[in-house]
Amino acid sequence: MNHIGHGNKEIVERVIAPEEAARAIKGLTPVPVSNQIANEIIDIAYGFFTPLEGFMTRADVDRVCKEMRLANGVLWSIPIVFDMSSEEINEKGIKEGDKILLTFQNQPMAILEVEEIFAYDKQEMAQRVYGTTEEKHPGVARTYRYKDKFLGGKITLVNPPKINPPFEEFFFTPRQMRQKFAEKGWQRIVAHQTRNVPHTGHEWLMKGSWLQAHGELPVEKTITGVLVNAIIGEKRKGDYIDEAIVLCHDVLRKAGYFREDVHMTSITLWDMRYAGPREAVFHAILRTNLGLTHHMFGRDHAGVGTYYDPYDAHRIFDQIPEADLRIKPVRVLEWWYCPVCAEVTYSGLCGHIKERQNFSGTLIRSIIQDGVKPPRLIFRPEVFDLIMECAEKYGFGDAFVTDRYLKERNPVFVLPEMKY
Amino acid sequence: MSITINIWINEERLAKLQKAGLAEMAQEVLAGLKVLKVPCTEEQKDKVLKVFPTAKYDSATTRSIELLPREVKDKIFDKVVEKQSLDIMEDFLKDY
Ligand SMILES: [Zn+2]
């Protein structure tokens, strides 16, 4: 099996066996971590962030901000940092060279080998990564919420998370994912990044990018697949609930809109930064590590507000030397509904510019909120029915995130109880 | 293309429109949906977004204000029926 990931480095896996783990954590100072950091620990430990083996040191952060590269020269676009306040560092007597125990949900999670404790100008970081210092940009706000110090160093997972239903069948580590692709006989796999319940515009984006990725290959055997990779992370009120996003994507295949052998749904734990073009590069890296060969980028990929031009996330790939990325960007325009063609069609093909009718996830949401069932050409009835079911089953009656969902939802993963 | 608020016509709203003899006012879009497209000026849009913080203006794809609470849209709809016109936002926003 091919285990070469981003930067032509072998897929990182930093997880130790339970017996060894109990011994390894004995006597280490415990430090509780946030949801974001817990997600990133899992990502680092299973190699989603290959070649990273831990949280970044200053040299990495600095070069990522200024040149979009790690200190070793490998392409990288978003700082991955572990933050802690000076007070807590002093209180716990943490210094460079120490090992500390990162805990989550009151359980041991990972060991951090503290290689460096450093500060970094957060405004500078925001400006470089997001192109703005405005706090109303959610990625900038996240940067400003970091405490005043960062701890860089390798991490080792000591207590693998248990992924809860209904997510467990969609979570694959990079090594497991590659195994899965090998079983399916897929040679080319195109990523569809999502945080949305799919409408037919999304469905066609996936189908179109499948055709693009498949390209010149022979067609009698299925050797190209679409991987839906849903980003599961911090939720905002009004977003679709995670359960609906994942299950509704999966139902597109179950209901036959995709053949059983060409489509697969999966999740990655990550708190979106909305960094537009830089986040597009980051998504490309992530999916390289998952073993994909192509990545679809639509209009305004990972953007927010009007901070980025809708096609900035396409253009950034023009500036990246081909050798720096093992995945090919598949750049696509919008799909729209055309009443003349009487179909959902590609804006790069349909000439009925005046008659075209754009639709978006937000528009569909407002249709549903008004108590109207969208036509099947726009929104699949199986998806509609499943949204309603997910609302009842997981959303306390609502398909969109509410305060109650934020407080009482079943967590995506739990850390098993572990003595320490 | 001006900024609009899309009032999607569910059965209840359709019955009211028909009763008022206004069924013609609704346009058909997206392969069979009926909608009232209530126009807004730039200033009215800003006020709507301020008064109803859940609302979102999609400047890129649809140039419409979406995600207004159902009750608010019902009120806008009732105003349209009452005035027999789509040009009601100025009047509607007076109460806010
Ligand atoms: Zn057309």
Coordinates of C-alpha atoms and ligand atoms in Angstrom, one line a residue:
Chain A
M1 CA 0.0 0.0 0.0
N2 CA 1.2 3.5 -0.8
H3 CA 1.6 5.5 2.4
I4 CA 3.2 8.5 1.0
G5 CA 1.5 11.7 2.1
H6 CA 2.0 15.4 1.7
G7 CA 5.5 16.7 1.3
N8 CA 6.4 13.2 0.0
K9 CA 6.6 12.0 3.6
E10 CA 5.3 8.8 5.0
I11 CA 1.9 9.1 6.7
V12 CA 2.5 10.0 10.3
E13 CA 1.0 7.8 13.0
R14 CA 1.8 8.7 16.6
V15 CA -0.4 6.4 18.7
I16 CA 0.9 4.2 21.5
A17 CA -0.6 0.9 22.7
P18 CA -2.7 1.1 25.9
E19 CA -0.2 -0.9 28.2
E20 CA 2.6 1.4 27.1
A21 CA 0.4 4.4 27.4
A22 CA -0.4 3.9 31.1
R23 CA 3.3 3.7 31.8
A24 CA 4.2 6.7 29.6
I25 CA 1.8 9.1 31.2
K26 CA 2.6 8.4 34.8
G27 CA 3.5 11.5 36.8
L28 CA 3.0 13.9 33.9
T29 CA 1.4 17.3 34.6
P30 CA -2.1 17.3 33.2
V31 CA -3.3 20.2 31.0
P32 CA -6.9 20.2 29.8
V33 CA -7.4 21.3 26.2
S34 CA -10.2 22.9 24.1
N35 CA -12.3 21.2 21.5
Q36 CA -10.3 22.7 18.7
I37 CA -7.0 21.3 20.1
A38 CA -8.5 17.9 20.8
N39 CA -9.6 17.7 17.1
E40 CA -6.1 18.7 16.0
I41 CA -4.5 16.2 18.3
I42 CA -6.5 13.4 16.6
D43 CA -5.6 14.9 13.2
I44 CA -1.8 15.0 14.0
A45 CA -1.7 11.6 15.6
Y46 CA -3.3 9.8 12.7
G47 CA -1.5 11.6 10.0
F48 CA -4.2 13.9 8.6
F49 CA -1.7 16.7 9.0
T50 CA 1.4 14.7 7.7
P51 CA 4.2 15.7 7.8
L52 CA 3.4 17.5 11.1
E53 CA 4.2 15.3 14.1
G54 CA 3.1 17.9 16.6
F55 CA 2.1 21.5 17.2
M56 CA 4.3 24.0 15.4
T57 CA 7.3 25.7 16.8
R58 CA 8.1 29.3 16.1
A59 CA 10.2 28.7 13.0
D60 CA 7.3 26.7 11.4
V61 CA 4.6 29.3 12.3
D62 CA 6.8 32.2 11.0
R63 CA 7.5 30.6 7.7
V64 CA 3.9 29.4 7.3
C65 CA 2.7 32.9 7.8
K66 CA 5.2 34.6 5.6
E67 CA 5.9 32.1 2.9
M68 CA 3.2 29.4 3.2
R69 CA 5.8 26.8 3.9
L70 CA 7.0 24.9 6.9
A71 CA 10.6 25.5 8.2
N72 CA 11.7 22.5 6.2
G73 CA 10.3 24.0 3.0
V74 CA 7.2 21.8 2.7
L75 CA 4.1 23.7 1.5
W76 CA 1.8 24.6 4.4
S77 CA -0.8 27.3 4.7
I78 CA -2.4 27.4 8.2
P79 CA -0.6 27.6 11.5
I80 CA -1.4 24.6 13.7
V81 CA -0.6 25.8 17.2
F82 CA -1.2 24.9 20.8
D83 CA -1.9 27.9 23.0
M84 CA -1.6 28.4 26.7
S85 CA -1.6 31.4 29.0
S86 CA 1.7 32.5 30.7
E87 CA -0.1 32.2 34.0
E88 CA -1.0 28.6 33.5
I89 CA 2.5 27.8 32.2
N90 CA 4.0 29.4 35.3
E91 CA 1.4 27.9 37.7
K92 CA 2.1 24.4 36.4
G93 CA 5.8 25.0 36.1
I94 CA 6.0 23.9 32.5
K95 CA 9.3 24.5 30.7
E96 CA 11.0 23.6 27.5
G97 CA 12.1 19.9 27.5
D98 CA 9.1 18.8 29.7
K99 CA 6.6 16.2 28.7
I100 CA 3.0 17.2 29.6
L101 CA -0.3 15.2 29.5
L102 CA -3.0 16.8 27.5
T103 CA -6.4 15.9 28.8
F104 CA -9.9 16.2 27.3
Q105 CA -13.3 15.3 28.7
N106 CA -11.4 14.7 32.0
Q107 CA -9.5 11.8 30.4
P108 CA -5.9 11.5 29.3
M109 CA -5.5 12.2 25.6
A110 CA -2.0 12.8 24.4
I111 CA 1.6 13.5 25.5
L112 CA 3.1 16.8 24.3
E113 CA 6.9 17.0 24.3
V114 CA 7.4 20.7 24.9
E115 CA 10.2 21.6 22.5
E116 CA 9.6 25.4 22.6
I117 CA 7.5 27.9 24.4
F118 CA 7.1 31.1 22.4
A119 CA 5.0 34.1 21.6
Y120 CA 3.8 35.3 18.2
D121 CA 2.2 38.5 17.1
K122 CA -1.5 37.5 16.6
Q123 CA -2.3 40.5 14.4
E124 CA 0.6 39.6 12.1
M125 CA -0.6 36.0 12.0
A126 CA -4.1 37.2 11.1
Q127 CA -3.0 39.5 8.4
R128 CA -0.7 36.9 6.8
V129 CA -3.1 34.0 6.9
Y130 CA -6.5 35.7 6.5
G131 CA -5.4 38.9 4.7
T132 CA -7.2 41.0 7.3
T133 CA -7.0 41.9 11.0
E134 CA -10.8 42.4 11.3
E135 CA -12.2 40.6 14.2
K136 CA -15.5 39.9 12.4
H137 CA -13.6 37.4 10.2
P138 CA -14.2 34.1 12.1
G139 CA -10.7 32.9 11.5
V140 CA -9.2 36.1 12.7
A141 CA -11.5 36.0 15.8
R142 CA -10.2 32.4 16.4
T143 CA -6.6 33.7 16.2
Y144 CA -7.3 36.5 18.7
R145 CA -8.8 34.0 21.1
Y146 CA -5.5 32.1 21.4
K147 CA -3.8 32.7 24.7
D148 CA -0.6 34.6 24.8
K149 CA 1.9 31.7 24.5
F150 CA 2.3 28.8 22.2
L151 CA 3.8 25.4 23.0
G152 CA 5.5 23.6 20.1
G153 CA 6.5 20.0 20.0
K154 CA 5.6 16.4 19.1
I155 CA 2.4 14.8 20.3
T156 CA 1.6 11.2 20.9
L157 CA -2.0 10.0 21.3
V158 CA -2.3 7.8 24.4
N159 CA -6.1 7.3 24.4
P160 CA -7.7 6.8 21.0
P161 CA -11.1 8.3 20.7
K162 CA -14.2 6.3 20.3
I163 CA -16.3 7.9 17.5
N164 CA -20.0 7.9 18.4
P165 CA -22.9 6.9 16.0
P166 CA -23.9 7.9 13.5
F167 CA -20.4 9.2 12.7
E168 CA -18.4 6.0 13.4
E169 CA -18.9 4.5 10.0
F170 CA -17.7 7.6 8.3
F171 CA -14.4 8.1 10.2
F172 CA -11.3 6.7 8.6
T173 CA -7.7 7.5 9.5
P174 CA -5.5 8.2 6.4
R175 CA -4.1 4.7 6.5
Q176 CA -7.6 3.2 6.8
M177 CA -8.9 5.4 4.0
R178 CA -6.1 4.3 1.7
Q179 CA -7.0 0.7 2.5
K180 CA -10.6 1.4 1.6
F181 CA -9.7 3.0 -1.7
A182 CA -7.5 0.0 -2.5
E183 CA -10.4 -2.4 -1.8
K184 CA -12.6 -0.4 -4.1
G185 CA -10.0 -0.4 -6.8
W186 CA -10.1 3.4 -7.1
Q187 CA -7.1 4.9 -8.9
R188 CA -8.4 8.4 -9.0
I189 CA -10.4 9.9 -6.2
V190 CA -11.8 13.4 -6.2
A191 CA -12.6 15.2 -2.9
H192 CA -15.8 17.1 -2.3
Q193 CA -15.4 19.4 0.7
T194 CA -18.7 20.0 2.5
R195 CA -20.3 21.6 5.5
N196 CA -23.8 21.4 3.9
V197 CA -26.7 19.2 3.2
P198 CA -26.5 18.6 -0.5
H199 CA -28.8 20.2 -3.0
T200 CA -28.6 19.2 -6.7
G201 CA -26.1 22.0 -7.3
H202 CA -23.7 20.1 -5.0
E203 CA -24.7 16.8 -6.6
W204 CA -23.7 18.1 -10.0
L205 CA -20.5 19.7 -8.7
M206 CA -19.6 16.2 -7.6
K207 CA -20.7 14.5 -10.8
G208 CA -19.0 17.1 -12.9
S209 CA -15.7 16.8 -11.0
W210 CA -15.9 13.0 -11.2
L211 CA -16.0 13.3 -15.0
Q212 CA -13.1 15.8 -15.0
A213 CA -11.0 13.6 -12.7
H214 CA -11.7 10.5 -14.6
G215 CA -10.6 12.2 -17.8
E216 CA -8.9 9.9 -20.3
L217 CA -9.1 6.7 -18.3
P218 CA -11.0 3.7 -19.7
V219 CA -14.6 3.4 -18.6
E220 CA -15.6 -0.3 -18.4
K221 CA -14.4 -0.7 -14.8
T222 CA -15.0 1.8 -12.1
I223 CA -11.6 3.1 -11.1
T224 CA -12.5 6.7 -10.2
G225 CA -14.5 7.6 -7.1
V226 CA -16.0 10.7 -5.4
L227 CA -15.1 11.1 -1.7
V228 CA -17.4 13.4 0.3
N229 CA -15.3 14.6 3.2
A230 CA -17.5 16.5 5.6
I231 CA -15.7 18.9 7.9
I232 CA -16.9 18.3 11.5
G233 CA -16.0 20.9 14.0
E234 CA -17.2 23.9 15.9
K235 CA -20.9 24.7 15.0
R236 CA -22.6 28.0 14.8
K237 CA -26.2 28.6 15.5
G238 CA -28.2 28.2 12.3
D239 CA -25.8 25.7 10.6
Y240 CA -27.2 22.3 9.6
I241 CA -26.6 19.8 12.4
D242 CA -23.6 17.5 11.7
E243 CA -25.7 14.4 11.6
A244 CA -27.9 15.7 8.8
I245 CA -24.9 16.8 6.7
V246 CA -23.2 13.4 6.8
L247 CA -26.3 11.2 6.5
C248 CA -27.9 13.3 3.8
H249 CA -24.7 13.1 1.7
D250 CA -24.6 9.3 2.2
V251 CA -28.3 9.0 1.2
L252 CA -27.5 10.3 -2.3
R253 CA -25.7 7.1 -2.9
K254 CA -28.1 4.9 -1.0
A255 CA -31.0 6.4 -3.1
G256 CA -29.1 5.8 -6.3
Y257 CA -28.1 9.3 -7.4
F258 CA -24.6 7.9 -7.3
R259 CA -23.8 4.3 -8.1
E260 CA -22.8 2.2 -5.1
D261 CA -19.2 1.8 -6.5
V262 CA -18.4 5.4 -7.2
H263 CA -19.2 7.4 -4.1
M264 CA -18.3 7.3 -0.4
T265 CA -18.9 9.6 2.5
S266 CA -16.4 10.4 5.3
I267 CA -15.6 13.0 8.0
T268 CA -12.6 14.9 9.1
L269 CA -12.4 16.7 12.4
W270 CA -11.4 20.3 11.9
D271 CA -12.6 23.8 12.9
M272 CA -13.0 25.8 9.7
R273 CA -10.9 28.9 9.5
Y274 CA -12.6 30.4 6.5
A275 CA -9.2 31.4 5.2
G276 CA -10.4 31.2 1.5
P277 CA -7.4 30.5 -0.7
R278 CA -5.1 29.5 2.1
E279 CA -7.8 27.1 3.4
A280 CA -8.2 25.7 0.0
V281 CA -4.5 24.8 0.0
F282 CA -4.9 23.3 3.5
H283 CA -7.9 21.2 2.3
A284 CA -5.7 20.0 -0.6
I285 CA -3.0 18.9 1.9
L286 CA -5.5 17.2 4.1
R287 CA -7.0 15.2 1.3
T288 CA -3.6 14.3 -0.1
N289 CA -3.0 12.6 3.2
L290 CA -6.3 10.8 2.9
G291 CA -5.0 9.3 -0.3
L292 CA -7.0 11.3 -2.8
T293 CA -5.6 12.3 -6.2
H294 CA -8.0 15.2 -7.1
H295 CA -9.7 18.0 -5.2
M296 CA -12.7 19.9 -6.4
F297 CA -12.8 23.7 -5.7
G298 CA -16.0 25.5 -6.5
R299 CA -16.9 29.1 -6.2
D300 CA -15.8 30.9 -3.0
H301 CA -14.2 27.8 -1.5
A302 CA -13.9 28.2 2.3
G303 CA -14.6 31.9 2.0
V304 CA -16.6 34.2 4.3
G305 CA -18.3 37.5 3.6
T306 CA -16.5 39.5 0.9
Y307 CA -12.9 38.9 2.1
Y308 CA -11.9 36.9 -0.9
D309 CA -12.7 37.0 -4.6
P310 CA -14.9 34.0 -5.4
Y311 CA -12.1 32.5 -7.5
D312 CA -9.1 33.4 -5.3
A313 CA -9.1 29.8 -4.2
H314 CA -8.7 28.6 -7.8
R315 CA -6.0 31.1 -8.6
I316 CA -3.8 30.3 -5.7
F317 CA -3.0 26.9 -7.2
D318 CA -1.5 28.6 -10.3
Q319 CA 1.3 29.9 -8.0
I320 CA 2.1 26.5 -6.4
P321 CA 4.8 24.5 -8.3
E322 CA 3.3 21.1 -9.3
A323 CA 6.0 19.2 -7.4
D324 CA 4.8 20.7 -4.1
L325 CA 1.4 19.1 -4.1
R326 CA 0.5 15.4 -4.8
I327 CA -3.1 16.3 -5.5
K328 CA -4.6 18.0 -8.6
P329 CA -7.1 20.9 -8.2
V330 CA -10.3 20.4 -10.2
R331 CA -11.5 24.0 -10.6
V332 CA -15.2 24.4 -11.4
L333 CA -17.7 27.1 -12.0
E334 CA -21.3 27.1 -10.6
W335 CA -24.2 25.0 -11.6
W336 CA -27.5 26.7 -11.9
Y337 CA -31.1 26.0 -12.9
C338 CA -32.0 27.0 -16.4
P339 CA -35.7 27.2 -17.3
V340 CA -34.9 27.1 -21.0
C341 CA -32.7 24.0 -20.8
A342 CA -35.2 22.8 -18.2
E343 CA -32.4 21.3 -16.1
V344 CA -29.7 22.1 -13.6
T345 CA -26.8 22.9 -15.8
Y346 CA -23.2 24.1 -15.8
S347 CA -22.7 27.8 -16.1
G348 CA -19.6 27.1 -18.2
L349 CA -21.9 25.5 -20.8
C350 CA -25.4 27.1 -20.7
G351 CA -25.8 30.3 -22.7
H352 CA -29.1 31.4 -21.1
I353 CA -27.4 34.0 -18.9
K354 CA -30.5 36.2 -18.7
E355 CA -32.9 33.3 -17.9
R356 CA -30.7 31.4 -15.4
Q357 CA -31.8 30.9 -11.8
N358 CA -29.1 30.6 -9.2
F359 CA -29.8 28.7 -6.1
S360 CA -27.8 28.2 -3.0
G361 CA -27.9 26.3 0.3
T362 CA -29.2 29.3 2.0
L363 CA -32.0 29.7 -0.5
I364 CA -33.0 26.1 -0.1
R365 CA -33.0 26.6 3.7
S366 CA -35.4 29.5 3.4
I367 CA -37.7 27.5 1.1
I368 CA -37.8 24.7 3.7
Q369 CA -38.3 27.2 6.5
D370 CA -41.3 28.7 4.7
G371 CA -42.9 25.2 4.8
V372 CA -42.4 24.4 1.1
K373 CA -40.9 21.1 -0.2
P374 CA -38.4 22.0 -3.0
P375 CA -38.9 20.3 -6.4
R376 CA -36.8 17.1 -6.9
L377 CA -34.8 18.7 -9.7
I378 CA -33.4 21.1 -7.1
F379 CA -33.5 19.0 -3.9
R380 CA -33.8 15.3 -3.7
P381 CA -37.0 14.1 -1.8
E382 CA -34.9 11.4 0.0
V383 CA -32.6 14.2 1.3
F384 CA -35.6 16.3 2.3
D385 CA -37.2 13.4 4.2
L386 CA -33.9 12.5 5.9
I387 CA -33.4 16.1 7.1
M388 CA -36.8 15.9 8.8
E389 CA -35.8 12.6 10.4
C390 CA -32.5 13.9 11.6
A391 CA -34.2 16.9 13.1
E392 CA -36.3 14.6 15.2
K393 CA -33.6 12.1 16.0
Y394 CA -30.6 14.3 16.6
G395 CA -31.6 18.0 16.5
F396 CA -34.3 18.2 19.2
G397 CA -36.9 18.9 16.5
D398 CA -34.7 21.2 14.5
A399 CA -32.4 20.4 11.5
F400 CA -30.4 23.6 12.3
V401 CA -28.1 24.2 15.2
T402 CA -29.9 25.6 18.3
D403 CA -28.6 26.5 21.7
R404 CA -30.0 23.2 22.9
Y405 CA -28.1 21.3 20.3
L406 CA -24.9 23.1 21.2
K407 CA -25.4 22.1 24.9
E408 CA -26.9 18.7 24.7
R409 CA -25.9 17.0 21.5
N410 CA -24.2 13.7 21.6
P411 CA -20.5 14.4 21.2
V412 CA -18.9 13.2 17.9
F413 CA -16.3 11.3 19.9
V414 CA -15.6 10.3 23.5
L415 CA -12.3 9.4 25.1
P416 CA -12.6 6.1 27.0
E417 CA -12.0 6.1 30.7
M418 CA -8.4 5.7 31.5
K419 CA -6.7 5.7 34.9
Y420 CA -3.8 8.0 35.5
Chain B
M1 CA -31.4 42.6 -10.7
S2 CA -32.7 44.3 -7.6
I3 CA -32.4 43.0 -4.0
T4 CA -35.4 40.8 -3.1
I5 CA -37.0 39.0 -0.2
N6 CA -38.3 35.6 -1.5
I7 CA -41.6 34.7 0.0
W8 CA -42.1 31.0 -0.9
I9 CA -45.7 30.1 -1.5
N10 CA -46.8 27.2 0.6
E11 CA -50.3 25.9 0.5
E12 CA -51.6 28.3 3.2
R13 CA -50.2 31.3 1.4
L14 CA -51.5 30.1 -2.0
A15 CA -55.0 29.8 -0.5
K16 CA -54.8 33.4 0.7
L17 CA -53.5 34.7 -2.6
Q18 CA -56.2 32.9 -4.5
K19 CA -58.9 34.2 -2.2
A20 CA -57.6 37.8 -2.8
G21 CA -57.5 37.1 -6.5
L22 CA -53.7 37.7 -6.5
A23 CA -52.5 34.3 -7.6
E24 CA -51.0 35.8 -10.7
M25 CA -48.6 37.8 -8.6
A26 CA -46.5 34.8 -7.8
Q27 CA -43.8 33.8 -10.3
E28 CA -42.7 30.3 -10.9
V29 CA -39.1 29.5 -10.5
L30 CA -36.7 26.6 -9.9
A31 CA -38.7 23.9 -11.7
G32 CA -42.1 24.5 -10.1
L33 CA -41.8 26.7 -7.0
K34 CA -44.0 29.7 -6.6
V35 CA -42.5 32.8 -5.1
L36 CA -43.3 36.4 -4.4
K37 CA -40.2 38.5 -5.0
V38 CA -40.6 41.5 -2.7
P39 CA -38.1 44.2 -3.8
C40 CA -35.9 46.0 -1.3
T41 CA -33.7 49.1 -1.7
E42 CA -30.1 49.0 -0.4
E43 CA -31.2 51.0 2.7
Q44 CA -34.2 48.7 3.3
K45 CA -31.9 45.7 3.1
D46 CA -29.6 47.2 5.7
K47 CA -32.5 47.9 8.0
V48 CA -33.9 44.4 7.6
L49 CA -30.5 42.8 8.4
K50 CA -30.2 45.1 11.5
V51 CA -33.7 44.4 12.8
F52 CA -33.7 40.7 12.2
P53 CA -30.2 39.4 13.1
T54 CA -30.9 35.8 11.8
A55 CA -31.4 37.1 8.3
K56 CA -28.6 36.7 5.7
Y57 CA -28.0 38.7 2.5
D58 CA -26.6 36.5 -0.2
S59 CA -24.8 39.1 -2.3
A60 CA -23.0 36.6 -4.5
T61 CA -25.4 34.0 -5.8
T62 CA -29.0 35.1 -5.4
R63 CA -29.0 38.8 -4.3
S64 CA -31.8 38.0 -1.9
I65 CA -32.4 38.3 1.8
E66 CA -32.9 34.8 3.3
L67 CA -33.5 33.2 6.6
L68 CA -36.0 35.7 8.0
P69 CA -38.1 34.1 10.7
R70 CA -41.3 32.4 9.3
E71 CA -43.5 34.9 11.3
V72 CA -41.8 37.9 9.8
K73 CA -42.3 36.5 6.3
D74 CA -45.9 35.8 7.1
K75 CA -46.2 39.5 8.1
I76 CA -44.6 40.6 4.9
F77 CA -46.8 38.3 3.0
D78 CA -50.0 39.6 4.7
K79 CA -48.9 43.2 3.9
V80 CA -48.6 42.2 0.2
V81 CA -52.1 40.8 0.2
E82 CA -53.4 43.8 2.1
K83 CA -51.8 46.4 -0.3
Q84 CA -52.3 44.2 -3.3
S85 CA -48.8 45.1 -4.3
L86 CA -45.2 43.9 -3.9
D87 CA -44.0 47.4 -3.2
I88 CA -44.5 47.3 0.5
M89 CA -41.1 47.3 2.3
E90 CA -41.2 51.0 3.2
D91 CA -44.6 50.6 4.7
F92 CA -43.6 47.3 6.4
L93 CA -40.4 48.7 8.0
K94 CA -42.3 51.7 9.5
D95 CA -43.3 49.4 12.4
Y96 CA -39.7 48.6 13.3
Ligands
ZN1 ZN -29.9 27.1 -20.5

